[in-house]
Coordinates of C-alpha atoms and ligand atoms in Angstrom, one line a residue:
X1 CA 0.0 0.0 0.0
X2 CA 1.3 3.5 -0.7
X3 CA 0.9 6.6 1.3
X4 CA -1.9 9.1 0.9
X5 CA -1.5 12.5 2.2
X6 CA -3.9 14.6 4.0
X7 CA -3.3 18.2 4.5
X8 CA -4.9 19.3 7.8
X9 CA -5.0 23.0 8.4
X10 CA -6.2 24.1 11.8
X11 CA -5.8 27.5 13.4
X12 CA -3.1 28.5 11.0
X13 CA -1.0 25.4 11.6
X14 CA -0.5 23.1 8.7
X15 CA 0.5 19.5 9.3
X16 CA 1.0 16.7 6.9
X17 CA -0.1 13.2 7.9
X18 CA 0.1 9.8 6.4
X19 CA -3.4 8.6 5.9
X20 CA -2.4 5.0 5.3
X21 CA 0.7 3.5 6.6
X22 CA 3.4 1.7 4.7
X23 CA 2.5 -1.9 4.2
X24 CA 6.2 -2.9 3.7
X25 CA 8.3 -0.3 5.5
X26 CA 11.6 0.0 3.8
X27 CA 13.6 0.9 6.9
X28 CA 13.2 1.6 10.6
X29 CA 13.0 5.2 9.7
X30 CA 9.8 4.9 7.7
X31 CA 8.4 2.3 10.0
X32 CA 8.9 4.5 13.0
X33 CA 7.4 7.5 11.3
X34 CA 3.6 7.8 11.5
X35 CA 3.7 10.8 9.3
X36 CA 5.8 12.3 6.5
X37 CA 8.6 14.7 7.6
X38 CA 7.8 18.2 6.5
X39 CA 11.5 19.0 6.2
X40 CA 12.4 17.5 2.9
X41 CA 15.9 16.6 2.0
X42 CA 18.0 14.6 -0.4
X43 CA 18.0 11.5 1.7
X44 CA 21.2 10.2 0.1
X45 CA 23.1 13.3 0.9
X46 CA 24.9 16.4 -0.2
X47 CA 28.4 16.9 -1.6
X48 CA 30.6 19.0 0.7
X49 CA 31.3 21.4 -2.2
X50 CA 27.9 21.3 -3.7
X51 CA 24.6 23.2 -3.2
X52 CA 22.7 22.2 -0.1
X53 CA 19.1 23.1 0.0
X54 CA 16.0 21.5 1.5
X55 CA 12.3 22.3 1.4
X56 CA 10.0 22.9 4.3
X57 CA 6.2 22.4 4.1
X58 CA 4.6 24.8 6.4
X59 CA 1.6 27.2 6.7
X60 CA 3.9 30.0 7.8
X61 CA 4.2 33.0 5.6
X62 CA 7.3 34.6 7.1
X63 CA 10.8 33.2 7.6
X64 CA 11.3 30.6 10.3
X65 CA 14.5 29.5 12.1
X66 CA 16.2 26.3 11.0
X67 CA 18.9 24.3 12.6
X68 CA 21.3 21.7 11.1
X69 CA 22.0 19.0 13.7
X70 CA 24.9 16.6 13.6
X71 CA 24.8 12.9 14.4
X72 CA 24.8 13.7 18.1
X73 CA 22.0 16.1 17.8
X74 CA 24.2 19.1 18.2
X75 CA 23.6 22.3 16.3
X76 CA 26.3 22.9 13.7
X77 CA 24.6 25.6 11.6
X78 CA 21.4 27.7 11.7
X79 CA 19.6 30.3 9.7
X80 CA 16.2 31.5 8.5
X81 CA 14.1 29.8 5.9
X82 CA 13.1 31.6 2.6
X83 CA 9.3 31.6 2.1
X84 CA 8.6 30.5 -1.5
X85 CA 4.8 30.6 -1.4
X86 CA 2.4 27.9 -2.7
X87 CA 4.2 25.5 -5.0
X88 CA 1.8 24.6 -7.9
X89 CA 3.4 21.2 -8.5
X90 CA 2.8 20.2 -4.9
X91 CA -0.2 22.2 -3.9
X92 CA 1.6 23.1 -0.7
X93 CA 2.9 26.2 0.9
X94 CA 6.7 25.9 1.1
X95 CA 9.9 27.5 2.3
X96 CA 13.5 26.8 1.1
X97 CA 16.3 26.1 3.6
X98 CA 19.7 26.9 2.2
X99 CA 22.6 25.5 4.2
X100 CA 25.1 25.5 1.4
X101 CA 27.5 27.6 3.5
X102 CA 28.0 24.7 5.9
X103 CA 31.5 23.3 5.2
X104 CA 31.5 20.3 7.5
X105 CA 31.0 16.7 6.6
X106 CA 29.9 13.5 8.2
X107 CA 26.9 11.2 8.5
X108 CA 23.5 11.4 10.3
X109 CA 22.9 15.1 9.8
X110 CA 19.3 16.2 10.2
X111 CA 17.6 19.5 9.5
X112 CA 15.1 20.9 12.0
X113 CA 12.6 23.6 11.4
X114 CA 9.0 24.5 12.4
X115 CA 8.9 21.8 14.9
X116 CA 9.8 19.0 12.5
X117 CA 12.9 17.1 11.6
X118 CA 14.2 15.7 8.3
X119 CA 15.3 12.1 7.5
X120 CA 19.1 11.8 8.2
X121 CA 21.6 12.4 5.5
X122 CA 25.2 12.4 4.7
X123 CA 27.4 15.4 3.8
X124 CA 30.2 13.7 2.0
X125 CA 31.0 11.4 -0.9
X126 CA 30.5 7.8 -2.0
X127 CA 26.7 7.6 -2.1
X128 CA 26.5 8.6 -5.8
X129 CA 29.0 5.9 -6.7
X130 CA 26.8 3.4 -5.0
X131 CA 23.8 4.8 -6.9
X132 CA 25.6 4.7 -10.2
X133 CA 26.8 1.1 -9.8
X134 CA 23.2 0.0 -9.0
X135 CA 21.7 2.0 -11.8
X136 CA 24.0 0.4 -14.4
X137 CA 23.6 -2.9 -12.6
X138 CA 19.8 -2.8 -13.2
X139 CA 20.2 -4.2 -16.7
X140 CA 21.6 -7.6 -16.1
X141 CA 18.6 -8.9 -14.2
X142 CA 16.3 -7.7 -16.9
X143 CA 18.2 -9.5 -19.7
X144 CA 16.1 -11.9 -21.8
X145 CA 17.3 -15.1 -23.3
X146 CA 19.9 -15.9 -20.6
X147 CA 19.7 -17.5 -17.2
X148 CA 20.3 -14.9 -14.5
X149 CA 23.1 -16.1 -12.2
X150 CA 22.4 -15.6 -8.6
X151 CA 26.1 -15.4 -7.8
X152 CA 26.3 -12.3 -10.0
X153 CA 22.9 -10.6 -9.5
X154 CA 22.2 -11.7 -6.0
X155 CA 20.6 -15.0 -5.1
X156 CA 17.0 -13.7 -5.0
X157 CA 17.4 -12.5 -8.6
X158 CA 18.5 -15.9 -10.0
X159 CA 16.0 -17.2 -12.6
X160 CA 16.0 -19.4 -15.7
X161 CA 16.4 -17.9 -19.1
X162 CA 13.2 -16.2 -20.4
X163 CA 11.9 -16.5 -24.0
X164 CA 15.0 -18.6 -25.0
X165 CA 13.1 -21.5 -26.6
X166 CA 11.8 -22.0 -30.1
X167 CA 8.1 -21.7 -30.4
X168 CA 7.6 -25.3 -31.4
X169 CA 9.7 -27.1 -28.8
X170 CA 8.5 -25.4 -25.6
X171 CA 5.7 -26.8 -23.5
X172 CA 5.2 -23.5 -21.7
X173 CA 7.3 -20.6 -22.8
X174 CA 7.0 -20.1 -26.5
X175 CA 10.3 -18.3 -26.7
X176 CA 11.9 -15.8 -29.1
X177 CA 14.0 -18.2 -31.2
X178 CA 11.7 -18.4 -34.2
X179 CA 9.1 -15.7 -34.0
X180 CA 6.6 -15.1 -36.8
X181 CA 4.9 -11.9 -37.7
X182 CA 1.5 -10.9 -36.6
X183 CA -1.2 -12.8 -38.6
X184 CA -3.0 -10.7 -41.2
X185 CA -6.2 -10.5 -39.2
X186 CA -4.3 -9.3 -36.1
X187 CA -2.5 -6.8 -38.3
X188 CA -5.8 -5.4 -39.5
X189 CA -6.7 -4.5 -35.9
X190 CA -3.3 -3.0 -35.3
X191 CA -2.7 -1.2 -38.6
X192 CA -5.9 -1.3 -40.6
X193 CA -4.1 -3.4 -43.2
X194 CA -3.4 -7.2 -43.3
X195 CA 0.3 -6.8 -43.0
X196 CA 2.3 -10.0 -42.3
X197 CA 5.6 -11.7 -43.3
X198 CA 6.6 -15.2 -44.5
X199 CA 9.8 -15.6 -42.4
X200 CA 10.5 -16.2 -38.8
X201 CA 13.3 -14.5 -36.8
X202 CA 15.5 -15.5 -33.9
X203 CA 15.1 -12.5 -31.7
X204 CA 16.3 -14.0 -28.5
X205 CA 18.3 -11.7 -26.2
X206 CA 18.1 -8.0 -25.4
X207 CA 16.5 -6.6 -22.3
X208 CA 12.8 -6.8 -21.3
X209 CA 11.5 -3.3 -21.7
X210 CA 9.8 -2.8 -18.4
X211 CA 7.3 -4.6 -16.1
X212 CA 6.1 -6.5 -19.2
X213 CA 8.0 -9.1 -21.3
X214 CA 7.9 -7.0 -24.4
X215 CA 11.1 -5.9 -26.3
X216 CA 10.7 -2.6 -28.2
X217 CA 13.4 -1.4 -30.6
X218 CA 12.8 2.3 -30.2
X219 CA 13.1 2.1 -26.4
X220 CA 15.9 -0.3 -26.6
X221 CA 17.7 2.0 -28.9
X222 CA 17.7 5.1 -26.8
X223 CA 18.4 3.1 -23.7
X224 CA 21.5 1.4 -25.1
X225 CA 22.5 4.8 -26.6
X226 CA 22.4 6.4 -23.2
X227 CA 24.5 3.7 -21.6
X228 CA 27.1 4.0 -24.4
X229 CA 27.0 7.9 -24.1
X230 CA 27.8 7.6 -20.3
X231 CA 30.9 5.7 -21.3
X232 CA 31.7 7.9 -24.3
X233 CA 31.7 11.0 -22.2
X234 CA 34.6 9.6 -20.1
X235 CA 36.7 9.4 -23.3
X236 CA 36.3 13.1 -24.2
X237 CA 35.6 15.1 -21.1
X238 CA 38.7 16.0 -19.2
X239 CA 38.4 14.9 -15.6
X240 CA 35.3 12.8 -16.1
X241 CA 35.7 9.7 -14.0
X242 CA 35.5 6.3 -15.7
X243 CA 35.8 4.4 -12.4
X244 CA 32.4 2.8 -12.9
X245 CA 32.8 2.2 -16.6
X246 CA 35.9 -0.1 -16.7
X247 CA 36.1 -3.9 -17.1
X248 CA 35.2 -5.4 -13.7
X249 CA 33.3 -2.4 -12.4
X250 CA 29.8 -3.9 -12.7
X251 CA 28.2 -7.3 -11.8
X252 CA 27.8 -8.8 -15.2
X253 CA 28.8 -12.3 -16.5
X254 CA 31.3 -10.8 -18.9
X255 CA 33.4 -9.1 -16.2
X256 CA 37.1 -9.7 -16.7
X257 CA 36.9 -10.1 -20.5
X258 CA 38.9 -7.0 -21.2
X259 CA 35.9 -5.0 -22.4
X260 CA 34.4 -2.3 -20.2
X261 CA 31.4 -3.9 -18.5
X262 CA 29.0 -1.2 -19.6
X263 CA 29.9 -2.0 -23.2
X264 CA 29.3 -5.7 -22.4
X265 CA 25.8 -4.8 -21.2
X266 CA 25.3 -2.6 -24.3
X267 CA 26.3 -5.5 -26.5
X268 CA 23.5 -7.6 -25.1
X269 CA 21.0 -5.2 -26.4
X270 CA 22.8 -4.2 -29.6
X271 CA 22.9 -7.8 -30.8
X272 CA 19.2 -8.1 -30.2
X273 CA 18.4 -4.9 -32.1
X274 CA 20.3 -6.1 -35.1
X275 CA 18.3 -9.4 -35.0
X276 CA 15.1 -7.3 -35.4
X277 CA 16.2 -6.3 -38.9
X278 CA 14.2 -7.6 -41.9
X279 CA 16.4 -10.1 -43.8
X280 CA 17.6 -9.4 -47.3
X281 CA 15.2 -10.4 -50.1
X282 CA 12.1 -9.8 -48.0
X283 CA 9.7 -6.8 -48.4
X284 CA 11.1 -3.9 -46.3
X285 CA 14.5 -5.5 -46.1
X286 CA 16.8 -3.6 -43.8
X287 CA 14.0 -2.1 -41.8
X288 CA 13.6 -3.0 -38.1
X289 CA 10.5 -4.6 -36.7
X290 CA 9.1 -2.1 -34.2
X291 CA 8.7 -4.7 -31.4
X292 CA 8.3 -8.3 -30.3
X293 CA 5.9 -9.2 -27.5
X294 CA 3.0 -11.5 -26.5
X295 CA -0.1 -11.4 -28.6
X296 CA -2.2 -10.6 -25.5
X297 CA -1.5 -9.0 -22.1
X298 CA -0.5 -11.3 -19.3
X299 CA -1.2 -10.8 -15.6
X300 CA 1.1 -10.4 -12.6
X301 CA 3.2 -12.0 -11.3
X302 CA 4.6 -14.0 -14.2
X303 CA 8.2 -15.1 -14.5
X304 CA 9.7 -14.6 -18.0
X305 CA 10.3 -18.3 -18.5
X306 CA 6.7 -19.1 -17.5
X307 CA 5.1 -16.8 -20.0
X308 CA 3.0 -19.2 -22.1
X309 CA 1.6 -16.7 -24.7
X310 CA 2.7 -16.8 -28.3
X311 CA 5.1 -14.0 -29.4
X312 CA 4.8 -12.0 -32.6
X313 CA 7.0 -9.6 -34.6
X314 CA 5.2 -6.3 -35.3
X315 CA 5.3 -4.3 -38.5
X316 CA 8.6 -2.5 -39.1
X317 CA 8.7 1.2 -38.5
X318 CA 10.9 4.0 -39.7
X319 CA 11.4 5.1 -36.0
X320 CA 12.6 1.7 -34.9
X321 CA 14.9 1.4 -38.0
X322 CA 16.5 4.7 -37.3
X323 CA 17.0 4.0 -33.6
X324 CA 18.7 0.8 -34.6
X325 CA 20.9 2.8 -37.1
X326 CA 21.9 5.3 -34.5
X327 CA 22.6 2.9 -31.7
X328 CA 24.5 0.5 -34.0
X329 CA 26.6 3.3 -35.5
X330 CA 27.6 4.5 -32.0
X331 CA 28.3 0.9 -31.0
X332 CA 30.5 0.5 -34.1
X333 CA 32.9 3.2 -33.1
X334 CA 33.0 2.2 -29.4
X335 CA 33.6 -1.5 -30.1
X336 CA 36.3 -0.9 -32.7
X337 CA 39.2 -1.2 -30.3
X338 CA 37.7 -4.2 -28.4
X339 CA 36.2 -6.3 -31.2
X340 CA 36.7 -5.1 -34.7
X341 CA 34.5 -7.8 -36.3
X342 CA 31.6 -6.9 -34.1
X343 CA 32.2 -3.3 -34.8
X344 CA 32.1 -3.9 -38.5
X345 CA 28.9 -5.9 -38.3
X346 CA 27.3 -3.1 -36.4
X347 CA 28.3 -0.6 -39.0
X348 CA 26.9 -2.7 -41.8
X349 CA 23.6 -3.1 -39.9
X350 CA 23.5 0.7 -39.2
X351 CA 24.1 1.6 -42.8
X352 CA 21.6 -0.9 -44.1
X353 CA 19.0 0.4 -41.6
X354 CA 19.6 4.0 -42.6
X355 CA 19.2 3.3 -46.3
X356 CA 16.0 1.3 -45.6
X357 CA 14.6 4.2 -43.5
X358 CA 15.3 6.6 -46.3
X359 CA 13.5 4.3 -48.7
X360 CA 10.5 4.1 -46.3
X361 CA 10.6 7.4 -44.5
X362 CA 7.1 7.4 -43.2
X363 CA 6.2 3.9 -42.0
X364 CA 4.8 5.0 -38.6
X365 CA 4.0 2.8 -35.6
X366 CA 0.4 3.6 -34.7
X367 CA -1.2 3.9 -31.3
X368 CA -3.7 1.2 -32.2
X369 CA -0.9 -1.5 -32.2
X370 CA -1.3 -2.1 -28.4
X371 CA -2.7 -5.6 -27.9
X372 CA -0.3 -7.4 -25.6
X373 CA 2.3 -4.7 -25.5
X374 CA 2.9 -1.0 -25.5
X375 CA 2.4 0.9 -28.8
X376 CA 5.5 3.2 -28.7
X377 CA 3.7 5.1 -31.4
X378 CA 5.4 8.0 -33.1
X379 CA 4.4 9.8 -36.2
X380 CA 7.3 12.3 -36.4
X381 CA 10.6 10.7 -37.2
X382 CA 12.5 13.9 -38.2
X383 CA 14.3 13.7 -34.9
X384 CA 15.2 10.0 -35.4
X385 CA 16.6 10.8 -38.8
X386 CA 18.8 13.5 -37.3
X387 CA 20.0 11.2 -34.5
X388 CA 20.9 8.4 -36.9
X389 CA 22.6 10.7 -39.4
X390 CA 24.6 12.2 -36.5
X391 CA 25.9 8.9 -35.2
X392 CA 26.7 7.6 -38.7
X393 CA 28.5 10.8 -39.6
X394 CA 30.6 10.8 -36.4
X395 CA 31.5 7.1 -37.0
X396 CA 32.1 7.2 -40.8
X397 CA 32.8 10.9 -41.6
X398 CA 30.9 10.3 -44.9
X399 CA 29.6 13.4 -46.7
X400 CA 26.1 11.9 -47.3
X401 CA 25.4 11.9 -43.6
X402 CA 26.7 15.5 -43.2
X403 CA 24.4 16.6 -46.0
X404 CA 21.4 14.9 -44.2
X405 CA 22.3 16.5 -40.9
X406 CA 22.5 19.9 -42.6
X407 CA 19.2 19.4 -44.3
X408 CA 17.5 18.5 -41.0
X409 CA 15.4 21.0 -39.2
X410 CA 17.4 20.1 -36.1
X411 CA 20.7 21.1 -37.7
X412 CA 20.2 24.6 -36.3
X413 CA 16.7 24.1 -34.7
X414 CA 16.0 23.4 -31.1
X415 CA 17.1 19.8 -30.2
X416 CA 15.8 20.1 -26.6
X417 CA 12.2 20.2 -25.6
X418 CA 10.7 21.5 -22.4
X419 CA 11.1 18.0 -21.0
X420 CA 14.6 17.5 -22.5
X421 CA 14.3 14.3 -24.5
X422 CA 12.8 10.8 -24.3
X423 CA 12.3 7.8 -26.5
X424 CA 9.8 9.7 -28.8
X425 CA 12.0 12.7 -29.2
X426 CA 15.7 11.9 -29.7
X427 CA 17.1 15.0 -31.4
X428 CA 19.0 15.7 -28.2
X429 CA 20.8 12.3 -28.6
X430 CA 22.2 13.5 -31.9
X431 CA 23.1 17.0 -30.6
X432 CA 24.8 15.6 -27.5
X433 CA 26.9 13.3 -29.6
X434 CA 27.8 15.8 -32.3
X435 CA 28.9 18.2 -29.6
X436 CA 30.9 15.7 -27.6
X437 CA 32.7 13.3 -30.0
X438 CA 35.4 14.6 -32.3
X439 CA 34.0 14.5 -35.9
X440 CA 34.5 16.0 -39.3
X441 CA 32.4 19.1 -38.8
X442 CA 34.5 22.2 -38.5
X443 CA 35.7 23.4 -35.1
X444 CA 33.4 26.4 -35.5
X445 CA 30.4 24.1 -36.1
X446 CA 31.2 21.9 -33.2
X447 CA 31.6 25.0 -31.0
X448 CA 28.1 26.0 -32.1
X449 CA 26.7 22.6 -31.3
X450 CA 28.2 23.0 -27.8
X451 CA 26.8 26.5 -27.5
X452 CA 23.4 25.2 -28.2
X453 CA 23.7 22.7 -25.3
X454 CA 24.8 25.5 -23.0
X455 CA 21.9 27.7 -24.2
X456 CA 19.4 25.0 -23.6
X457 CA 20.9 24.2 -20.2
X458 CA 20.7 27.9 -19.2
X459 CA 17.0 27.9 -19.9
X460 CA 16.5 24.9 -17.7
X461 CA 18.5 26.4 -14.9
X462 CA 16.5 29.6 -14.9
X463 CA 13.3 27.6 -14.6
X464 CA 14.8 25.5 -11.8
X465 CA 15.7 28.6 -9.8
X466 CA 12.0 29.3 -9.4
X467 CA 11.2 25.8 -8.0
X468 CA 11.2 25.3 -4.3
X469 CA 12.0 21.5 -4.6
X470 CA 15.0 22.1 -6.9
X471 CA 13.2 20.2 -9.6
X472 CA 14.6 20.8 -13.0
X473 CA 11.7 19.3 -15.1
X474 CA 9.2 22.1 -14.8
X475 CA 6.4 21.7 -17.3
X476 CA 4.8 25.1 -18.0
X477 CA 1.4 23.7 -16.9
X478 CA 3.0 22.0 -13.9
X479 CA 1.6 18.7 -15.0
X480 CA 4.0 15.8 -14.7
X481 CA 3.4 13.0 -17.2
X482 CA 4.2 9.3 -17.6
X483 CA 7.8 8.7 -16.6
X484 CA 8.3 12.2 -15.1
X485 CA 11.1 11.1 -12.9
X486 CA 13.4 10.1 -15.8
X487 CA 12.9 13.6 -17.3
X488 CA 14.6 15.0 -14.2
X489 CA 17.6 12.8 -15.0
X490 CA 17.4 13.7 -18.8
X491 CA 17.5 17.4 -18.1
X492 CA 20.2 16.8 -15.4
X493 CA 22.3 15.2 -18.2
X494 CA 21.9 18.2 -20.5
X495 CA 22.8 20.6 -17.7
X496 CA 25.8 18.5 -16.7
X497 CA 27.0 18.5 -20.3
X498 CA 26.8 22.3 -20.3
X499 CA 29.1 22.3 -17.3
X500 CA 31.5 19.9 -19.3
X501 CA 31.5 22.4 -22.2
X502 CA 31.6 25.7 -20.4
X503 CA 33.2 25.0 -17.1
X504 CA 30.6 27.4 -15.6
X505 CA 30.0 26.3 -12.0
X506 CA 26.4 27.3 -11.9
X507 CA 25.7 24.4 -14.3
X508 CA 27.4 22.0 -12.0
X509 CA 25.4 23.2 -9.0
X510 CA 22.1 23.0 -10.9
X511 CA 22.8 19.5 -12.2
X512 CA 23.7 18.4 -8.6
X513 CA 20.7 20.1 -7.0
X514 CA 18.4 18.5 -9.6
X515 CA 19.1 15.1 -7.9
X516 CA 17.5 16.3 -4.7
X517 CA 14.0 15.8 -6.0
X518 CA 14.6 12.2 -7.0
X519 CA 16.0 11.3 -3.6
X520 CA 13.4 12.7 -1.3
X521 CA 13.2 16.4 -1.6
X522 CA 9.7 16.1 -3.0
X523 CA 6.2 16.3 -1.7
X524 CA 6.1 12.6 -0.9
X525 CA 9.4 12.7 1.0
X526 CA 10.2 9.6 -1.0
X527 CA 13.4 8.4 -2.8
X528 CA 12.3 7.1 -6.2
X529 CA 15.2 4.7 -6.4
X530 CA 15.0 1.3 -4.7
X531 CA 17.5 0.7 -2.0
X532 CA 18.7 4.3 -1.9
X533 CA 17.5 6.7 0.8
X534 CA 15.6 6.3 4.1
X535 CA 12.2 5.8 2.5
X536 CA 12.2 4.5 -1.1
X537 CA 10.0 3.1 -3.8
X538 CA 10.1 -0.7 -3.8
X539 CA 6.8 -2.0 -5.3
X540 CA 7.3 -0.9 -8.9
X541 CA 5.2 -2.5 -11.5
X542 CA 7.0 -5.7 -12.7
X543 CA 5.9 -9.2 -13.5
X544 CA 8.9 -10.8 -11.9
X545 CA 10.3 -8.4 -9.3
X546 CA 6.8 -8.9 -7.9
X547 CA 7.4 -9.2 -4.2
X548 CA 4.3 -7.2 -3.3
X549 CA 2.2 -9.9 -4.9
X550 CA 4.3 -13.0 -4.0
X551 CA 6.7 -12.8 -1.1
X552 CA 8.8 -15.5 -2.7
X553 CA 9.8 -13.1 -5.4
X554 CA 12.3 -10.3 -5.0
X555 CA 11.6 -6.6 -5.1
X556 CA 13.0 -4.6 -8.0
X557 CA 16.8 -4.6 -7.6
X558 CA 18.5 -1.7 -5.8
X559 CA 19.0 1.1 -8.3
X560 CA 15.6 0.7 -10.0
X561 CA 13.9 4.0 -10.8
X562 CA 10.2 4.3 -10.5
X563 CA 8.3 6.1 -13.4
X564 CA 7.0 8.8 -11.0
X565 CA 4.1 11.2 -10.7
X566 CA 1.8 11.1 -13.6
X567 CA -1.2 13.4 -13.4
X568 CA -3.1 11.4 -16.0
X569 CA -3.6 8.5 -13.5
X570 CA -4.0 6.0 -16.4
X571 CA -4.3 2.8 -14.3
X572 CA -7.2 1.8 -12.0
X573 CA -5.4 2.0 -8.7
X574 CA -4.0 5.4 -9.3
X575 CA -7.3 6.7 -10.6
X576 CA -9.1 5.3 -7.5
X577 CA -6.6 6.4 -4.8
X578 CA -5.1 9.6 -6.2
X579 CA -8.0 11.4 -7.8
X580 CA -7.6 15.2 -7.5
X581 CA -3.9 14.9 -6.6
X582 CA -1.5 17.8 -7.1
X583 CA 1.1 16.8 -9.7
X584 CA 3.9 15.7 -7.2
X585 CA 1.4 13.6 -5.3
X586 CA 0.1 11.7 -8.4
X587 CA 2.2 8.7 -7.5
X588 CA 1.6 5.5 -5.6
X589 CA 4.2 2.9 -4.7
X590 CA 1.9 0.0 -5.7
X591 CA 2.7 -2.8 -8.1
X592 CA -0.5 -2.4 -10.0
X593 CA 0.1 1.3 -10.7
X594 CA 1.8 0.9 -14.1
X595 CA 1.2 4.5 -15.1
X596 CA 3.0 6.0 -12.0
X597 CA 5.2 3.2 -10.8
X598 CA 6.7 1.1 -13.6
X599 CA 10.3 0.3 -14.1
X600 CA 11.7 0.6 -17.6
X601 CA 15.1 0.3 -19.4
X602 CA 14.9 3.9 -20.8
X603 CA 14.3 5.4 -17.4
X604 CA 17.1 3.5 -15.8
X605 CA 19.4 4.3 -18.6
X606 CA 18.7 8.0 -18.0
X607 CA 19.3 7.5 -14.3
X608 CA 22.5 5.6 -15.0
X609 CA 23.9 8.3 -17.3
X610 CA 23.0 11.0 -14.9
X611 CA 24.4 9.1 -11.9
X612 CA 27.7 8.6 -13.7
X613 CA 28.0 12.4 -13.8
X614 CA 27.0 12.7 -10.1
X615 CA 29.4 10.0 -9.1
X616 CA 32.2 11.7 -11.0
X617 CA 31.7 14.9 -9.0
Ligands
LIG701 O1 7.1 5.2 -21.5 C1 6.0 5.1 -22.4 C2 5.2 6.3 -22.3 O2 6.0 7.4 -22.8 C3 3.9 6.2 -23.1 O3 3.1 7.3 -22.9 C4 3.2 4.9 -22.6 C5 1.9 4.7 -23.4 O4 2.2 4.3 -24.7 O5 4.0 3.8 -22.8 C6 5.2 3.9 -22.0 O6 5.9 2.7 -22.2 C7 5.4 1.5 -21.7 C8 5.3 0.6 -22.9 O7 4.3 1.0 -23.7 C9 5.1 -0.9 -22.5 N1 6.2 -1.3 -21.6 C10 6.2 -0.4 -20.4 C11 6.5 1.0 -20.8 C12 6.7 1.8 -19.5 O8 5.5 2.1 -18.8

């Protein structure tokens, strides 16, 4: 059960109570608490040389005294709060506490103000390294087509390989070894046309997308791209730490093979993406199937190897094809020094995909293709064309890609949206690569790519400055949508990159402060990452990390990011329990709340890339 908040105002005093207690308290802290703290902090901690701010929920209109207490309860700093008025995203009257000037460090600090005390926190280092390791480590236990080794992932995460069989040989699991296309009558429902194909593909491997057993090329593409970008940044940004991105840094079976573990993890997905390509000689050859998943939705819990539904390949799409092209082109340059043959095969696949996309530039994935899996619909692929051309140009230096980049509206147009970027809008992926990785554009041009990142970041930072929770995703209407948490990380990545390019300290501070919201400086006083913080999300929507439904199953692994507040309350439990919520409160840590509380590879990839920056600071 999640927590519902009730705002009780009596005689000018405002107090925040938990209306329903934790069913599974994550720690003694939360168990002991019978109400949410009103002093909201980053529960992981603050860096000694970083910004240190907290948010106080109070009915008071004028400044209030605050005290910073050390582990022994002794006052080590004090000051006055800064009233910030009613926060539209929280529906609460709030003040900001700024204790940045405090220069000490240690564990067990608490902030006290207005008769209330925060969760304890660290002022120091190390906690973002642990976060980053877990965020990157999320991917191994969600691999498809391979048995998960308990000695590597932790014993409770051990499980047989999922979807590894051939459809004909398996009594239960139909497997991904020889998957056919949708049948014409199913395709009519999905696309309004009786599309099908005559071949079967081995599409074993890759990562499960989320709480379902589907595998989606667009989402896989951006996710693997972001993992690779986290690694690639360490090659070109002076001082960027690669401690977490070496061979042996993560818990993956390939550790010790001479290849950085993050690239081993990326390879697991890249090989799957390439398998989704339509074979030569078939209609739409070189295009990528948009996705593979069950032909109908399954219930929870359900282990991957116990899924008994038939799987189907869905119609190729231009978006999926370009995501494959972009990710494979990036993979080709990164694997060159480690495995030239694999690198070459990726480049061939990327070039084939790009040509196919140009020959079929508007084969869109429709919203109606949603039986048994998510649609990942997208009818604007101009951003995908830009990203793919960018990665191919960086890798090959060929003129034809430069021409396509220059002809794109994103060449000089805005590559960053209000929400930064996500699976459906990937122009930022292209811009971030073109501005980071040495390429055959002129120095002046690369400088202008960099300037555009800095300019976008400046805009985000200005918006953040007006937000009492330090949140950096600040939609103009205040309404957080599906996966809002990962957008905090996406924008954090852009702002961090502006710091890389400009060296301007205010970008570093803003990128650091943006993390506060995700780790508890929010209206729910909740860390959205499992295993990190005093009170954290742990019942995310998943068919196999389904502890809330079956105590024999594990919770999501430490480092799993919950989707986060979603004002549209698209699932039943959210609609029933959260109706009328202010945006930040439109979240429930319940396994059935797929629209507010799912886990997904693209959200964790954003978290991982962002955490790599945080850990390096
Ligand atoms: O993250 C996706 C979100 O942007 C879309 O609005 C939503 C509806 O199409 O789908 C989300 O992705 C889900 C996918 O469709 C199925 N697997 C789980 C994904 C995360 O919730």
